mmCIF file with all atom_site columns, C-alpha atoms in Angstrom:
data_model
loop_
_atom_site.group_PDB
_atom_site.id
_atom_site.type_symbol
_atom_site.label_atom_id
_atom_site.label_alt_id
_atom_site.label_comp_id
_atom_site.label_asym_id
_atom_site.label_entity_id
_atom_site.label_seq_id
_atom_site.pdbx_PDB_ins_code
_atom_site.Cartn_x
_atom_site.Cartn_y
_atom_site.Cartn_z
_atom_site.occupancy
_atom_site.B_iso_or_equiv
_atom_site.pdbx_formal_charge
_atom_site.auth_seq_id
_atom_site.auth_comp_id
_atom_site.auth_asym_id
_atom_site.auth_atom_id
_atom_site.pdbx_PDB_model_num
ATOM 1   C CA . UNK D 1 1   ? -91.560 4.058   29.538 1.00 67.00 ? 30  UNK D CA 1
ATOM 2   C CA . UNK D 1 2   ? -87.947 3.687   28.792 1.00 80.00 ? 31  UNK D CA 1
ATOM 3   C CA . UNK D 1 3   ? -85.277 3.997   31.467 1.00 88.00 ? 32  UNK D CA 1
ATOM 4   C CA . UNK D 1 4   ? -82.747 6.898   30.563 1.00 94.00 ? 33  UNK D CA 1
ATOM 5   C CA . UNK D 1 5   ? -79.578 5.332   28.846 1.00 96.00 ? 34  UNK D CA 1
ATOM 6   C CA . UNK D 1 6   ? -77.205 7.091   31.520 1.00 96.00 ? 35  UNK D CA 1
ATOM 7   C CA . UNK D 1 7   ? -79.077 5.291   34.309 1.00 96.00 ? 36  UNK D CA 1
ATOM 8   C CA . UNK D 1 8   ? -79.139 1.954   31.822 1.00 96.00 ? 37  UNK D CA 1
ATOM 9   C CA . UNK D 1 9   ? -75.309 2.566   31.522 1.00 97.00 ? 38  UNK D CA 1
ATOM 10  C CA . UNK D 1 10  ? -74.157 2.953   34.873 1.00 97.00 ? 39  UNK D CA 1
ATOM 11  C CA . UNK D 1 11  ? -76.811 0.010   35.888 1.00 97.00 ? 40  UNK D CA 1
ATOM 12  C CA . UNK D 1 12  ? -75.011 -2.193  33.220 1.00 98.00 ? 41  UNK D CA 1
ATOM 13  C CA . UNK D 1 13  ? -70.985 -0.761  34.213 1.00 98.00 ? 42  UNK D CA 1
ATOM 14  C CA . UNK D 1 14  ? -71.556 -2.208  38.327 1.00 98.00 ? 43  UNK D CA 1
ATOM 15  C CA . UNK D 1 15  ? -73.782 -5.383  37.119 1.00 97.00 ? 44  UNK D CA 1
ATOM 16  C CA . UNK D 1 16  ? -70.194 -6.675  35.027 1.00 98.00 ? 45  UNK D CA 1
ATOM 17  C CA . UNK D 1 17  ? -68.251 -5.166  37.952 1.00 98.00 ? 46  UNK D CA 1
ATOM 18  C CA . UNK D 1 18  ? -70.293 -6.709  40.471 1.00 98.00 ? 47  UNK D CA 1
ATOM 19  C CA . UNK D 1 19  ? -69.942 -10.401 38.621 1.00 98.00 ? 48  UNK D CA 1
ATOM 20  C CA . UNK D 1 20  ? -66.290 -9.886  38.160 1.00 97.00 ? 49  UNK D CA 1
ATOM 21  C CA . UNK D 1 21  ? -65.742 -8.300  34.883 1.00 98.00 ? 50  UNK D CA 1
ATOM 22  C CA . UNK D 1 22  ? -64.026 -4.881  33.898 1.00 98.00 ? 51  UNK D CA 1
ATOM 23  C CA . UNK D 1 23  ? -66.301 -2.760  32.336 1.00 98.00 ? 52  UNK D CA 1
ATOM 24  C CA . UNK D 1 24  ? -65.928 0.995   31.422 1.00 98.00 ? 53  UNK D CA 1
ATOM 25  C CA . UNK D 1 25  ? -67.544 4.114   29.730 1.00 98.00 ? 54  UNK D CA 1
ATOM 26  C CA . UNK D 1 26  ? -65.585 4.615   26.340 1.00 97.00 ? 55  UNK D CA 1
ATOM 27  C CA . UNK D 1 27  ? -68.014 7.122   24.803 1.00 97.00 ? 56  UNK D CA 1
ATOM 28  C CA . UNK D 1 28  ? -70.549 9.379   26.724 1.00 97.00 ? 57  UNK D CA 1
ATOM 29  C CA . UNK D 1 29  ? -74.133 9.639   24.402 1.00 95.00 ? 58  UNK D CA 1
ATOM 30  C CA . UNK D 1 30  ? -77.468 11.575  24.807 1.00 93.00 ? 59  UNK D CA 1
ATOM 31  C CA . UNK D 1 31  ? -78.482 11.735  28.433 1.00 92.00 ? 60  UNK D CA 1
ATOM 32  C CA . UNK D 1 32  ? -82.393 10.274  27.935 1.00 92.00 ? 61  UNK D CA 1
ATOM 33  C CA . UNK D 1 33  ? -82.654 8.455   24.946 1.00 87.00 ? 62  UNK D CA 1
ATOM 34  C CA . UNK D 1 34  ? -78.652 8.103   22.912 1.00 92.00 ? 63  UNK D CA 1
ATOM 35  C CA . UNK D 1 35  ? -77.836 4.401   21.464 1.00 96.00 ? 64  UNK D CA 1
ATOM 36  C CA . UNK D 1 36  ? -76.125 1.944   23.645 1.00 97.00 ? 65  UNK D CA 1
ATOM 37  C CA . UNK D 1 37  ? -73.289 -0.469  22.121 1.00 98.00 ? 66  UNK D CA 1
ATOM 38  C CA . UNK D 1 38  ? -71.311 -2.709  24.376 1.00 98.00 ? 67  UNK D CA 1
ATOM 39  C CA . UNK D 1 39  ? -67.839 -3.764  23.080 1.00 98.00 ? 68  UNK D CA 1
ATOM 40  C CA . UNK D 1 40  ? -66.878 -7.363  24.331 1.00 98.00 ? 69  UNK D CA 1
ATOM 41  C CA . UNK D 1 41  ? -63.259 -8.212  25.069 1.00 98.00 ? 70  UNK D CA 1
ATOM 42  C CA . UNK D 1 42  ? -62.958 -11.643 25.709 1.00 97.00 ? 71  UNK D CA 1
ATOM 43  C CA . UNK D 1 43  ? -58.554 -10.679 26.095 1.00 96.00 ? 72  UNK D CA 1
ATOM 44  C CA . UNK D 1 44  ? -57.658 -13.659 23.761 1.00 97.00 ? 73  UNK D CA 1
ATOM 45  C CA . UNK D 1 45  ? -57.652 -11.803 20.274 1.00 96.00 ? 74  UNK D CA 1
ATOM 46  C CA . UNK D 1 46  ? -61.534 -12.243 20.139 1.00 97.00 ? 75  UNK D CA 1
ATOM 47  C CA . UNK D 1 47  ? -64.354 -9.195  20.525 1.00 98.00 ? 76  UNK D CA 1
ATOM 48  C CA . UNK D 1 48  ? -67.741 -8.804  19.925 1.00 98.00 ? 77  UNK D CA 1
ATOM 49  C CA . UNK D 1 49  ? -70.193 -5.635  19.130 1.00 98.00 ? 78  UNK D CA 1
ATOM 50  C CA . UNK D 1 50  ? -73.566 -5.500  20.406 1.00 98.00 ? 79  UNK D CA 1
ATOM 51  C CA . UNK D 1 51  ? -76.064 -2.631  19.848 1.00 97.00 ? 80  UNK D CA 1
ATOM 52  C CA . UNK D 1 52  ? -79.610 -1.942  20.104 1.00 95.00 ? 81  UNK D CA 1
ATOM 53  C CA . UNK D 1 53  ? -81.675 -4.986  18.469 1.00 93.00 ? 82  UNK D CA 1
ATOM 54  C CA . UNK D 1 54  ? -83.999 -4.700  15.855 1.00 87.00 ? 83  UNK D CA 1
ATOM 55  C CA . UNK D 1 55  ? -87.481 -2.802  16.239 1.00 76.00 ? 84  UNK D CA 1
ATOM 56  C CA . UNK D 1 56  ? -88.962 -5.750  15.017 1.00 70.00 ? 85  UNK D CA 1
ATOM 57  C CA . UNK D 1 57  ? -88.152 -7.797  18.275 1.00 66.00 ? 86  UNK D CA 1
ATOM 58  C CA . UNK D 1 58  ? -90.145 -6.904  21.182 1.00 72.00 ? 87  UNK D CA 1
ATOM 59  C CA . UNK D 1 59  ? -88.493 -7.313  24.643 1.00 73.00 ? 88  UNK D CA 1
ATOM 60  C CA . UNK D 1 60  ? -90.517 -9.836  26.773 1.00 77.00 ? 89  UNK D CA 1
ATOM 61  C CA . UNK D 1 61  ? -91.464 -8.267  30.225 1.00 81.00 ? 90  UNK D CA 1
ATOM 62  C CA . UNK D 1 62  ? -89.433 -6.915  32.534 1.00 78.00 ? 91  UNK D CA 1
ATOM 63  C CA . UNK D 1 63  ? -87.049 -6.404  30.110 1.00 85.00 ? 92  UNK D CA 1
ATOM 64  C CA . UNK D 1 64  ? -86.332 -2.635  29.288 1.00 83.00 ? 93  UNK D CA 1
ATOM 65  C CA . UNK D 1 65  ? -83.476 -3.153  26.308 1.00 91.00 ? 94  UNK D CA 1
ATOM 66  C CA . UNK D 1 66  ? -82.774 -6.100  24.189 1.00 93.00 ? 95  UNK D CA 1
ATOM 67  C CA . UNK D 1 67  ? -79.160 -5.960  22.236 1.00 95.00 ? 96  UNK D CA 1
ATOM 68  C CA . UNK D 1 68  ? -77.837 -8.163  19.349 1.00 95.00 ? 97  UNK D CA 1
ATOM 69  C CA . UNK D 1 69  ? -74.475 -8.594  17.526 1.00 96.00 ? 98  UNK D CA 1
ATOM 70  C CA . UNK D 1 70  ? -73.757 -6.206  14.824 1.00 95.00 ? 99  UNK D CA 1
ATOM 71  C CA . UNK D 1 71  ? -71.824 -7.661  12.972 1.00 95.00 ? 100 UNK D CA 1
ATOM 72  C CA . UNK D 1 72  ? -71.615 -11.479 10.933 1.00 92.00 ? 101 UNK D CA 1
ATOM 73  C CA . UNK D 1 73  ? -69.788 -14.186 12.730 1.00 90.00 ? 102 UNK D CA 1
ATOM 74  C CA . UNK D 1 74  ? -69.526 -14.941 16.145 1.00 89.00 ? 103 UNK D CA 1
ATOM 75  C CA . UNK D 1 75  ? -66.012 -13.316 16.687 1.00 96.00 ? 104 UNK D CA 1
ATOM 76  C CA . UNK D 1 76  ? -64.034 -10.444 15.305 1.00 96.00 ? 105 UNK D CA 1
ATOM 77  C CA . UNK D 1 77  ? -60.314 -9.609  15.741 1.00 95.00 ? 106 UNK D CA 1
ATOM 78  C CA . UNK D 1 78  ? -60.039 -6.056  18.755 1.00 95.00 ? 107 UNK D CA 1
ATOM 79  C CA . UNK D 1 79  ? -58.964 -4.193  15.498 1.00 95.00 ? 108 UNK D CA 1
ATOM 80  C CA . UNK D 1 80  ? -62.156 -4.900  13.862 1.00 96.00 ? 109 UNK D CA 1
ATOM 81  C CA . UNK D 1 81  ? -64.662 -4.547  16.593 1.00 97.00 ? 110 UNK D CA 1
ATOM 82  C CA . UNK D 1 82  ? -62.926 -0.822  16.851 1.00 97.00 ? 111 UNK D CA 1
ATOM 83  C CA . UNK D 1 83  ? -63.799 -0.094  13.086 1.00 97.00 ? 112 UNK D CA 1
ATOM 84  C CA . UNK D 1 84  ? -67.357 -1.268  13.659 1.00 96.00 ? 113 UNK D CA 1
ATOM 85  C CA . UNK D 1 85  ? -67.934 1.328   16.781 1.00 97.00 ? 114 UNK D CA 1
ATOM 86  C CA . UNK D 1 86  ? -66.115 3.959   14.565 1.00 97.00 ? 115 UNK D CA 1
ATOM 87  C CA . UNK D 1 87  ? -68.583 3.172   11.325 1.00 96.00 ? 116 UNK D CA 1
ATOM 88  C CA . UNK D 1 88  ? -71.653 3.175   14.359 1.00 96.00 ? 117 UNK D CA 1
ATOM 89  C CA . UNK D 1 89  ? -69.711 6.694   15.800 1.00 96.00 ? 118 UNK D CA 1
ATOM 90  C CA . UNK D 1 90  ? -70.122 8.398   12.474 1.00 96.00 ? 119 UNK D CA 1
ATOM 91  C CA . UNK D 1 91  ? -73.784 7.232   11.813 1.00 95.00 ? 120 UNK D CA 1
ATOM 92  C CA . UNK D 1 92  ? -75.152 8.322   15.671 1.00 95.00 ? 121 UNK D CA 1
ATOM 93  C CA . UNK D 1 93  ? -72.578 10.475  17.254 1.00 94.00 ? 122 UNK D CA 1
ATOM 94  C CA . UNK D 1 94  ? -74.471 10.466  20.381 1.00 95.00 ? 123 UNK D CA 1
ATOM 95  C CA . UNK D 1 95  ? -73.915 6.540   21.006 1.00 97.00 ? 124 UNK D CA 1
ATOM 96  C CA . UNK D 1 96  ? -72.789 5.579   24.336 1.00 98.00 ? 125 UNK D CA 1
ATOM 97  C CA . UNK D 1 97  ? -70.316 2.796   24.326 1.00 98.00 ? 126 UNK D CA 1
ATOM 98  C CA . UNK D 1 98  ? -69.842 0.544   27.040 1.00 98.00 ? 127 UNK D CA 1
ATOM 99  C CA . UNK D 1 99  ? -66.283 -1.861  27.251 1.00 98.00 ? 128 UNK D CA 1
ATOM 100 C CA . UNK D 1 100 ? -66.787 -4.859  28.588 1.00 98.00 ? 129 UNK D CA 1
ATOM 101 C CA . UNK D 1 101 ? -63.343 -7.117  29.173 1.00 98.00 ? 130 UNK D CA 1
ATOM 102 C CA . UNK D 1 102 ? -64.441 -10.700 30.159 1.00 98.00 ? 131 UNK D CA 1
ATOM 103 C CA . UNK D 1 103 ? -62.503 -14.320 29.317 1.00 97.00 ? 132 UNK D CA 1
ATOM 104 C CA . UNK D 1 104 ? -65.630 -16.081 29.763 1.00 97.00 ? 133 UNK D CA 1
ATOM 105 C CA . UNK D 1 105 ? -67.337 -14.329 26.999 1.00 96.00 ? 134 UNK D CA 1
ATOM 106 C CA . UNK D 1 106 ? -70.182 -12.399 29.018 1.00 97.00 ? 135 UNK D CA 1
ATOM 107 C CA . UNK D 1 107 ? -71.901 -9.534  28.270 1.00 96.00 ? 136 UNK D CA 1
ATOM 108 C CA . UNK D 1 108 ? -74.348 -8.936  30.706 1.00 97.00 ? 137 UNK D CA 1
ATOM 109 C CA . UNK D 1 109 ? -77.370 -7.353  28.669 1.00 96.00 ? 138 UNK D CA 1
ATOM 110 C CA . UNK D 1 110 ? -80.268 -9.188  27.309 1.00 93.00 ? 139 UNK D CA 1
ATOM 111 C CA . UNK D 1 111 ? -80.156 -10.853 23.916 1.00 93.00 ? 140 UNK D CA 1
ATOM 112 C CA . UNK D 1 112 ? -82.433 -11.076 21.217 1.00 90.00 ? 141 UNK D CA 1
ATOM 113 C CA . UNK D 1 113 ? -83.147 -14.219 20.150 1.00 79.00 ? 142 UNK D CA 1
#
């Protein structure tokens, strides 16, 4: 069984806070089950988009959500990593989006390999 996204959310928003990061609800989703994609603001010009990972990759135990980049590259410019959520907006309208503003880059979900 999968935890709720809301509880997910607000789990993920005080873990960053917690470990020194700002994080903050940008977009609201479906209570029990809506998409989660974290925006990450490193505040030098460089961002990153993570979303739900593949299917395919099965989260090892313990582990209730695994994320991966969407996107090519390691970094995109703010600007882009604003068009991306818009293009994931308009394919899922009830996404939650989580902002994450960190220098050192972290994002504070479990990757995918």
């Amino acid at each position: 069984m999968r935890l709720r996204s809301d509880i997910f959310v607000s789990a993920l928003i005080r873990r960053a806070e917690v470990q020194g990061a700002v994080a903050m609800l940008r977009r609201r989703g479906a209570a029990e089950a809506g998409a989660i994609f974290v925006k990450l603001d490193r505040l030098d010009g460089r961002a990153a988009v993570y979303g739900p990972a593949p299917q395919s990759e099965e989260p090892p135990e313990g582990v209730d959500r695994l994320f991966a980049r969407v996107h090519a590259g390691d970094w995109l410019d703010p600007g882009e990593a604003e068009q991306r959520l818009k293009r994931e907006i308009m394919f899922d309208p009830d996404l939650w989006i989580v902002e994450i503003e960190d220098p050192d880059g972290r994002v504070f979900v479990d990757l995918a390999a």
